[in-house]
Structure formats: structure tokens, C-alpha cells
Amino acid sequence: MEDTTRLNESKLGTKKYWDDFYSVERVNFKENPEDTGECWFEDNGAEEGMVNFIVENLNEFNNKESSVIDLGTGNGHLLFELYENDFEANMLGVDYSAESVQFATDIAKAKEYPVKFTQADIFDSNWTPGEFDIVADKGTLDAIALSGLTVGENNQSVVEVYHSVIEKILKKNGTFLITSCNFTEEELIRIITKGQLAVSETIEYPVFEFGGVKGSTICSVAFVKK
Ligand SMILES: C[S@@+](CC[C@H](N)C(=O)[O-])C[C@H]1O[C@@H](n2cnc3c(N)ncnc32)[C@H](O)[C@@H]1O
């Protein structure tokens, strides 16, 4: 059977692309502090969907002792939205692009939001940020899948080992929430549930129909660590 979780390589899978991208966004922000950059999947309502899901369904983590990490945080917008929605957990955004981390830090400083950012490649085995109650991914696995990179002695694809990165940094009974535009719900579930993670819920988005085939342009799925 064809492995539909293998995507063709693209420049969106390179660190250089994201460094250049966020370097431009930083300049724009310096010139216009209202311009906090592109919000991935905004048109599809995905960020709103993810924030609402966390605020409404993961309320047990809405306190200063809990923690959220956003993988491939970009401009940090998802975490800023959570903060603006009175979510009180400690928030950390991680990205391998130093430009992204600087950009998101600049925005947090300007807005005086207590959100922290750090630079790391999430596949680096030396990266041990601790364990979090909520791990979020908005469009990051999509970008990772376009890198064509492999890790470890067995040359496993980064998509294949992605679930083990989540398992390493998610607390038991914690939630991993991911939104993707490159993978279907079924593919995401196949990629993520290879070890300790089990599906808990999916977020519904408007469905389009083309040529008699029904589909959604994006999907968000929540998983719980057993
Ligand atoms: C499609 S963008 C999404 C950014 C952000 N989550 C958003 O919704 O706006 C993908 C992000 O993942 C980051 N990224 C890609 N591979 C990464 C890796 N191996 N480790 C950490 N960050 C990575 C990129 O630098 C980029 O910021």
C-alpha cells in the first residue's frame, strides 16, 4: 500500500526558508508594531478552534502550575491568543529558527505578555525541555514533513519519529493538539498513535465537496498520553 504520509520535499521544509520568512516579519513589525505577522490557518478558523478547544476542554490545566508548549511556534500567535483568552498556564514556544524566536520574543516584550520562547530543533536528542500538560502543533508537522530529513542510526524519517518527540515532552494524561493541512485526520492518527498516544477528540471544520468527494481543508486532532 502506498505510504501517503510521505510528502515531496519543498523549501517550506528548510530552516533557511523560515529564517528568511521571520526575518522579513521582524522588520515589518519594527516598522509597524500592529503587524505581528502571518497567522497560519487563520482563514480556516484553526487557531480559534485550537484556542477554544484548550480553553473549554482542557480547563483543568488553566492554572499557574500547568504548562503549554507550542512546537514550531513561528510568531507565537497561538500562545498569545491563549493568554488573551485568560489561559493562565506557563507558556513556552519553541522553534529552530532564531529569527522566529527573536520575533516572538519582541512581540511578547512589546505586549508585556509573560510568554517565553526558546530556540531548539525538536528532533535534537539533547533537547530535554521537561514535560508539559499540553503540547500544541499548528502547521509544524506539515513543514517538517516537507523536509525529507531522517534521524538516528536507522535513518527513520522525521515524520516516523515525530510521535516519540511528543511522548518525551508530554506528561501522562496530558493532551497533544495538532492542526494540519497536509495530512488527513486518518493519516494524522496513523502517524501519532504508534506508541503511548491515543485519540481523544477531533475539532470539526466546515466540509467542502468537490466532484462528489467530501473533504476538509484542515483537521485538528487531540491525543492523550496513556
Ligand atoms: C508552517 S510554520 C507554522 C508556525 C506557527 N506554528 C503558526 O501557526 O504560525 C512551521 C514552523 O515550524 C518551525 N519548524 C520546522 N521544523 C522545526 C524543527 N525541527 N524544530 C523546531 N521548529 C521547527 C519553522 O521554523 C516554522 O516556524
GROMACS .gro file of N, CA, C and O and ligand atoms in nm, residues 12-15 17-19 21-22 38-41 47 50 70-78 94-98 100 118-124 127 136-145 147 149 158, ligand 1:
model
  231
   12LEU      N    1   0.965   2.485   0.199
   12LEU     CA    2   0.898   2.508   0.328
   12LEU      C    3   0.949   2.412   0.437
   12LEU      O    4   0.920   2.431   0.554
   13GLY      N    5   1.026   2.313   0.394
   13GLY     CA    6   1.083   2.220   0.491
   13GLY      C    7   1.225   2.255   0.529
   13GLY      O    8   1.292   2.177   0.596
   14THR      N    9   1.273   2.373   0.487
   14THR     CA   10   1.412   2.410   0.521
   14THR      C   11   1.414   2.521   0.627
   14THR      O   12   1.328   2.609   0.629
   15LYS      N   13   1.519   2.516   0.711
   15LYS     CA   14   1.534   2.617   0.816
   15LYS      C   15   1.559   2.755   0.752
   15LYS      O   16   1.512   2.856   0.802
   17TYR      N   17   1.439   2.875   0.484
   17TYR     CA   18   1.313   2.937   0.443
   17TYR      C   19   1.250   3.012   0.560
   17TYR      O   20   1.206   3.126   0.548
   18TRP      N   21   1.246   2.945   0.678
   18TRP     CA   22   1.179   3.006   0.794
   18TRP      C   23   1.261   3.121   0.851
   18TRP      O   24   1.205   3.221   0.897
   19ASP      N   25   1.395   3.109   0.848
   19ASP     CA   26   1.479   3.222   0.894
   19ASP      C   27   1.451   3.345   0.808
   19ASP      O   28   1.432   3.456   0.860
   21PHE      N   29   1.188   3.404   0.624
   21PHE     CA   30   1.047   3.442   0.641
   21PHE      C   31   1.031   3.530   0.767
   21PHE      O   32   0.974   3.639   0.761
   22TYR      N   33   1.084   3.481   0.880
   22TYR     CA   34   1.064   3.557   1.006
   22TYR      C   35   1.154   3.679   1.015
   22TYR      O   36   1.122   3.774   1.088
   38GLU      N   37   0.207   3.679   0.983
   38GLU     CA   38   0.106   3.590   0.928
   38GLU      C   39   0.059   3.489   1.033
   38GLU      O   40   0.138   3.433   1.106
   39CYS      N   41  -0.072   3.472   1.038
   39CYS     CA   42  -0.128   3.374   1.131
   39CYS      C   43  -0.171   3.253   1.049
   39CYS      O   44  -0.268   3.258   0.974
   40TRP      N   45  -0.093   3.147   1.062
   40TRP     CA   46  -0.116   3.025   0.982
   40TRP      C   47  -0.256   2.970   1.005
   40TRP      O   48  -0.300   2.961   1.119
   41PHE      N   49  -0.327   2.934   0.900
   41PHE     CA   50  -0.462   2.875   0.906
   41PHE      C   51  -0.567   2.969   0.964
   41PHE      O   52  -0.672   2.923   1.010
   47GLU      N   53  -0.687   2.850   1.432
   47GLU     CA   54  -0.631   2.900   1.558
   47GLU      C   55  -0.742   2.919   1.662
   47GLU      O   56  -0.728   2.877   1.777
   50MET      N   57  -0.845   2.584   1.792
   50MET     CA   58  -0.750   2.526   1.888
   50MET      C   59  -0.761   2.597   2.023
   50MET      O   60  -0.762   2.533   2.128
   70ASP      N   61   0.433   2.512   2.259
   70ASP     CA   62   0.391   2.521   2.119
   70ASP      C   63   0.512   2.487   2.032
   70ASP      O   64   0.612   2.559   2.032
   71LEU      N   65   0.502   2.375   1.958
   71LEU     CA   66   0.616   2.331   1.877
   71LEU      C   67   0.616   2.404   1.743
   71LEU      O   68   0.515   2.408   1.674
   72GLY      N   69   0.730   2.461   1.705
   72GLY     CA   70   0.738   2.537   1.580
   72GLY      C   71   0.647   2.657   1.590
   72GLY      O   72   0.557   2.678   1.510
   73THR      N   73   0.675   2.739   1.690
   73THR     CA   74   0.580   2.844   1.731
   73THR      C   75   0.569   2.960   1.632
   73THR      O   76   0.470   3.034   1.635
   74GLY      N   77   0.669   2.979   1.547
   74GLY     CA   78   0.661   3.089   1.448
   74GLY      C   79   0.658   3.224   1.515
   74GLY      O   80   0.751   3.263   1.584
   75ASN      N   81   0.547   3.296   1.498
   75ASN     CA   82   0.535   3.428   1.562
   75ASN      C   83   0.473   3.419   1.702
   75ASN      O   84   0.446   3.523   1.764
   76GLY      N   85   0.448   3.300   1.749
   76GLY     CA   86   0.397   3.281   1.887
   76GLY      C   87   0.250   3.315   1.902
   76GLY      O   88   0.197   3.316   2.014
   77HIS      N   89   0.181   3.337   1.790
   77HIS     CA   90   0.045   3.389   1.794
   77HIS      C   91  -0.052   3.301   1.873
   77HIS      O   92  -0.139   3.350   1.946
   78LEU      N   93  -0.037   3.168   1.857
   78LEU     CA   94  -0.128   3.075   1.927
   78LEU      C   95  -0.119   3.095   2.078
   78LEU      O   96  -0.222   3.101   2.147
   94VAL      N   97   0.865   2.698   2.112
   94VAL     CA   98   0.997   2.655   2.067
   94VAL      C   99   1.000   2.657   1.915
   94VAL      O  100   0.901   2.623   1.850
   95ASP      N  101   1.114   2.698   1.861
   95ASP     CA  102   1.128   2.698   1.715
   95ASP      C  103   1.277   2.685   1.684
   95ASP      O  104   1.361   2.734   1.759
   96TYR      N  105   1.309   2.616   1.573
   96TYR     CA  106   1.452   2.604   1.537
   96TYR      C  107   1.504   2.728   1.466
   96TYR      O  108   1.624   2.742   1.447
   97SER      N  109   1.414   2.817   1.427
   97SER     CA  110   1.456   2.941   1.362
   97SER      C  111   1.482   3.050   1.466
   97SER      O  112   1.391   3.091   1.539
   98ALA      N  113   1.608   3.095   1.472
   98ALA     CA  114   1.644   3.201   1.569
   98ALA      C  115   1.564   3.328   1.539
   98ALA      O  116   1.528   3.403   1.630
  100SER      N  117   1.257   3.343   1.423
  100SER     CA  118   1.122   3.325   1.479
  100SER      C  119   1.124   3.354   1.628
  100SER      O  120   1.037   3.427   1.680
  118THR      N  121   1.205   2.981   2.309
  118THR     CA  122   1.339   2.923   2.311
  118THR      C  123   1.369   2.860   2.175
  118THR      O  124   1.278   2.814   2.106
  119GLN      N  125   1.500   2.861   2.141
  119GLN     CA  126   1.538   2.804   2.011
  119GLN      C  127   1.586   2.661   2.028
  119GLN      O  128   1.674   2.634   2.111
  120ALA      N  129   1.527   2.569   1.952
  120ALA     CA  130   1.573   2.429   1.953
  120ALA      C  131   1.514   2.356   1.834
  120ALA      O  132   1.405   2.390   1.787
  121ASP      N  133   1.590   2.258   1.787
  121ASP     CA  134   1.536   2.164   1.689
  121ASP      C  135   1.471   2.052   1.770
  121ASP      O  136   1.539   1.986   1.849
  122ILE      N  137   1.343   2.032   1.750
  122ILE     CA  138   1.272   1.936   1.838
  122ILE      C  139   1.321   1.792   1.817
  122ILE      O  140   1.292   1.707   1.901
  123PHE      N  141   1.394   1.766   1.710
  123PHE     CA  142   1.447   1.631   1.687
  123PHE      C  143   1.587   1.611   1.746
  123PHE      O  144   1.642   1.502   1.737
  124ASP      N  145   1.640   1.717   1.806
  124ASP     CA  146   1.772   1.707   1.869
  124ASP      C  147   1.758   1.624   1.997
  124ASP      O  148   1.685   1.663   2.089
  127TRP      N  149   1.782   1.786   2.330
  127TRP     CA  150   1.679   1.883   2.370
  127TRP      C  151   1.586   1.816   2.472
  127TRP      O  152   1.510   1.725   2.437
  136ALA      N  153   0.121   2.167   2.174
  136ALA     CA  154   0.043   2.212   2.057
  136ALA      C  155   0.131   2.217   1.933
  136ALA      O  156   0.252   2.241   1.941
  137ASP      N  157   0.068   2.190   1.820
  137ASP     CA  158   0.137   2.199   1.690
  137ASP      C  159   0.038   2.256   1.591
  137ASP      O  160  -0.066   2.195   1.562
  138LYS      N  161   0.068   2.374   1.538
  138LYS     CA  162  -0.018   2.433   1.434
  138LYS      C  163   0.067   2.448   1.308
  138LYS      O  164   0.147   2.541   1.296
  139GLY      N  165   0.055   2.353   1.219
  139GLY     CA  166   0.125   2.360   1.090
  139GLY      C  167   0.270   2.317   1.094
  139GLY      O  168   0.337   2.319   0.990
  140THR      N  169   0.320   2.274   1.211
  140THR     CA  170   0.463   2.242   1.219
  140THR      C  171   0.496   2.104   1.161
  140THR      O  172   0.591   2.090   1.084
  141LEU      N  173   0.413   2.003   1.193
  141LEU     CA  174   0.438   1.872   1.131
  141LEU      C  175   0.427   1.885   0.978
  141LEU      O  176   0.499   1.818   0.905
  142ASP      N  177   0.338   1.972   0.932
  142ASP     CA  178   0.324   1.993   0.787
  142ASP      C  179   0.458   2.037   0.728
  142ASP      O  180   0.502   1.988   0.624
  143ALA      N  181   0.523   2.136   0.796
  143ALA     CA  182   0.652   2.186   0.746
  143ALA      C  183   0.759   2.079   0.760
  143ALA      O  184   0.840   2.057   0.667
  144ILE      N  185   0.758   2.009   0.873
  144ILE     CA  186   0.857   1.903   0.898
  144ILE      C  187   0.850   1.795   0.790
  144ILE      O  188   0.952   1.746   0.742
  145ALA      N  189   0.728   1.761   0.751
  145ALA     CA  190   0.709   1.653   0.654
  145ALA      C  191   0.764   1.691   0.517
  145ALA      O  192   0.790   1.604   0.434
  147SER      N  193   1.048   1.838   0.476
  147SER     CA  194   1.194   1.849   0.485
  147SER      C  195   1.264   1.727   0.423
  147SER      O  196   1.378   1.736   0.380
  149LEU      N  197   1.388   1.498   0.583
  149LEU     CA  198   1.502   1.464   0.668
  149LEU      C  199   1.480   1.331   0.741
  149LEU      O  200   1.367   1.288   0.763
  158VAL      N  201   1.166   1.193   0.977
  158VAL     CA  202   1.124   1.276   1.090
  158VAL      C  203   0.975   1.257   1.120
  158VAL      O  204   0.933   1.266   1.236
  227LIG     C1  205   0.413   2.637   0.898
  227LIG     S1  206   0.511   2.721   1.018
  227LIG     C2  207   0.392   2.734   1.149
  227LIG     C3  208   0.429   2.840   1.250
  227LIG     C4  209   0.329   2.858   1.365
  227LIG     N1  210   0.301   2.733   1.435
  227LIG     C5  211   0.200   2.918   1.315
  227LIG     O1  212   0.095   2.853   1.323
  227LIG     O2  213   0.202   3.031   1.265
  227LIG     C6  214   0.621   2.591   1.074
  227LIG     C7  215   0.715   2.631   1.186
  227LIG     O3  216   0.786   2.516   1.231
  227LIG     C8  217   0.921   2.551   1.256
  227LIG     N2  218   0.999   2.426   1.250
  227LIG     C9  219   1.011   2.342   1.143
  227LIG     N3  220   1.088   2.236   1.174
  227LIG    C10  221   1.124   2.251   1.304
  227LIG    C11  222   1.204   2.173   1.392
  227LIG     N4  223   1.262   2.060   1.352
  227LIG     N5  224   1.221   2.215   1.519
  227LIG    C12  225   1.161   2.332   1.561
  227LIG     N6  226   1.086   2.410   1.481
  227LIG    C13  227   1.067   2.371   1.353
  227LIG    C14  228   0.952   2.655   1.149
  227LIG     O4  229   1.065   2.734   1.180
  227LIG    C15  230   0.821   2.734   1.145
  227LIG     O5  231   0.821   2.839   1.238
   0.00000   0.00000   0.00000
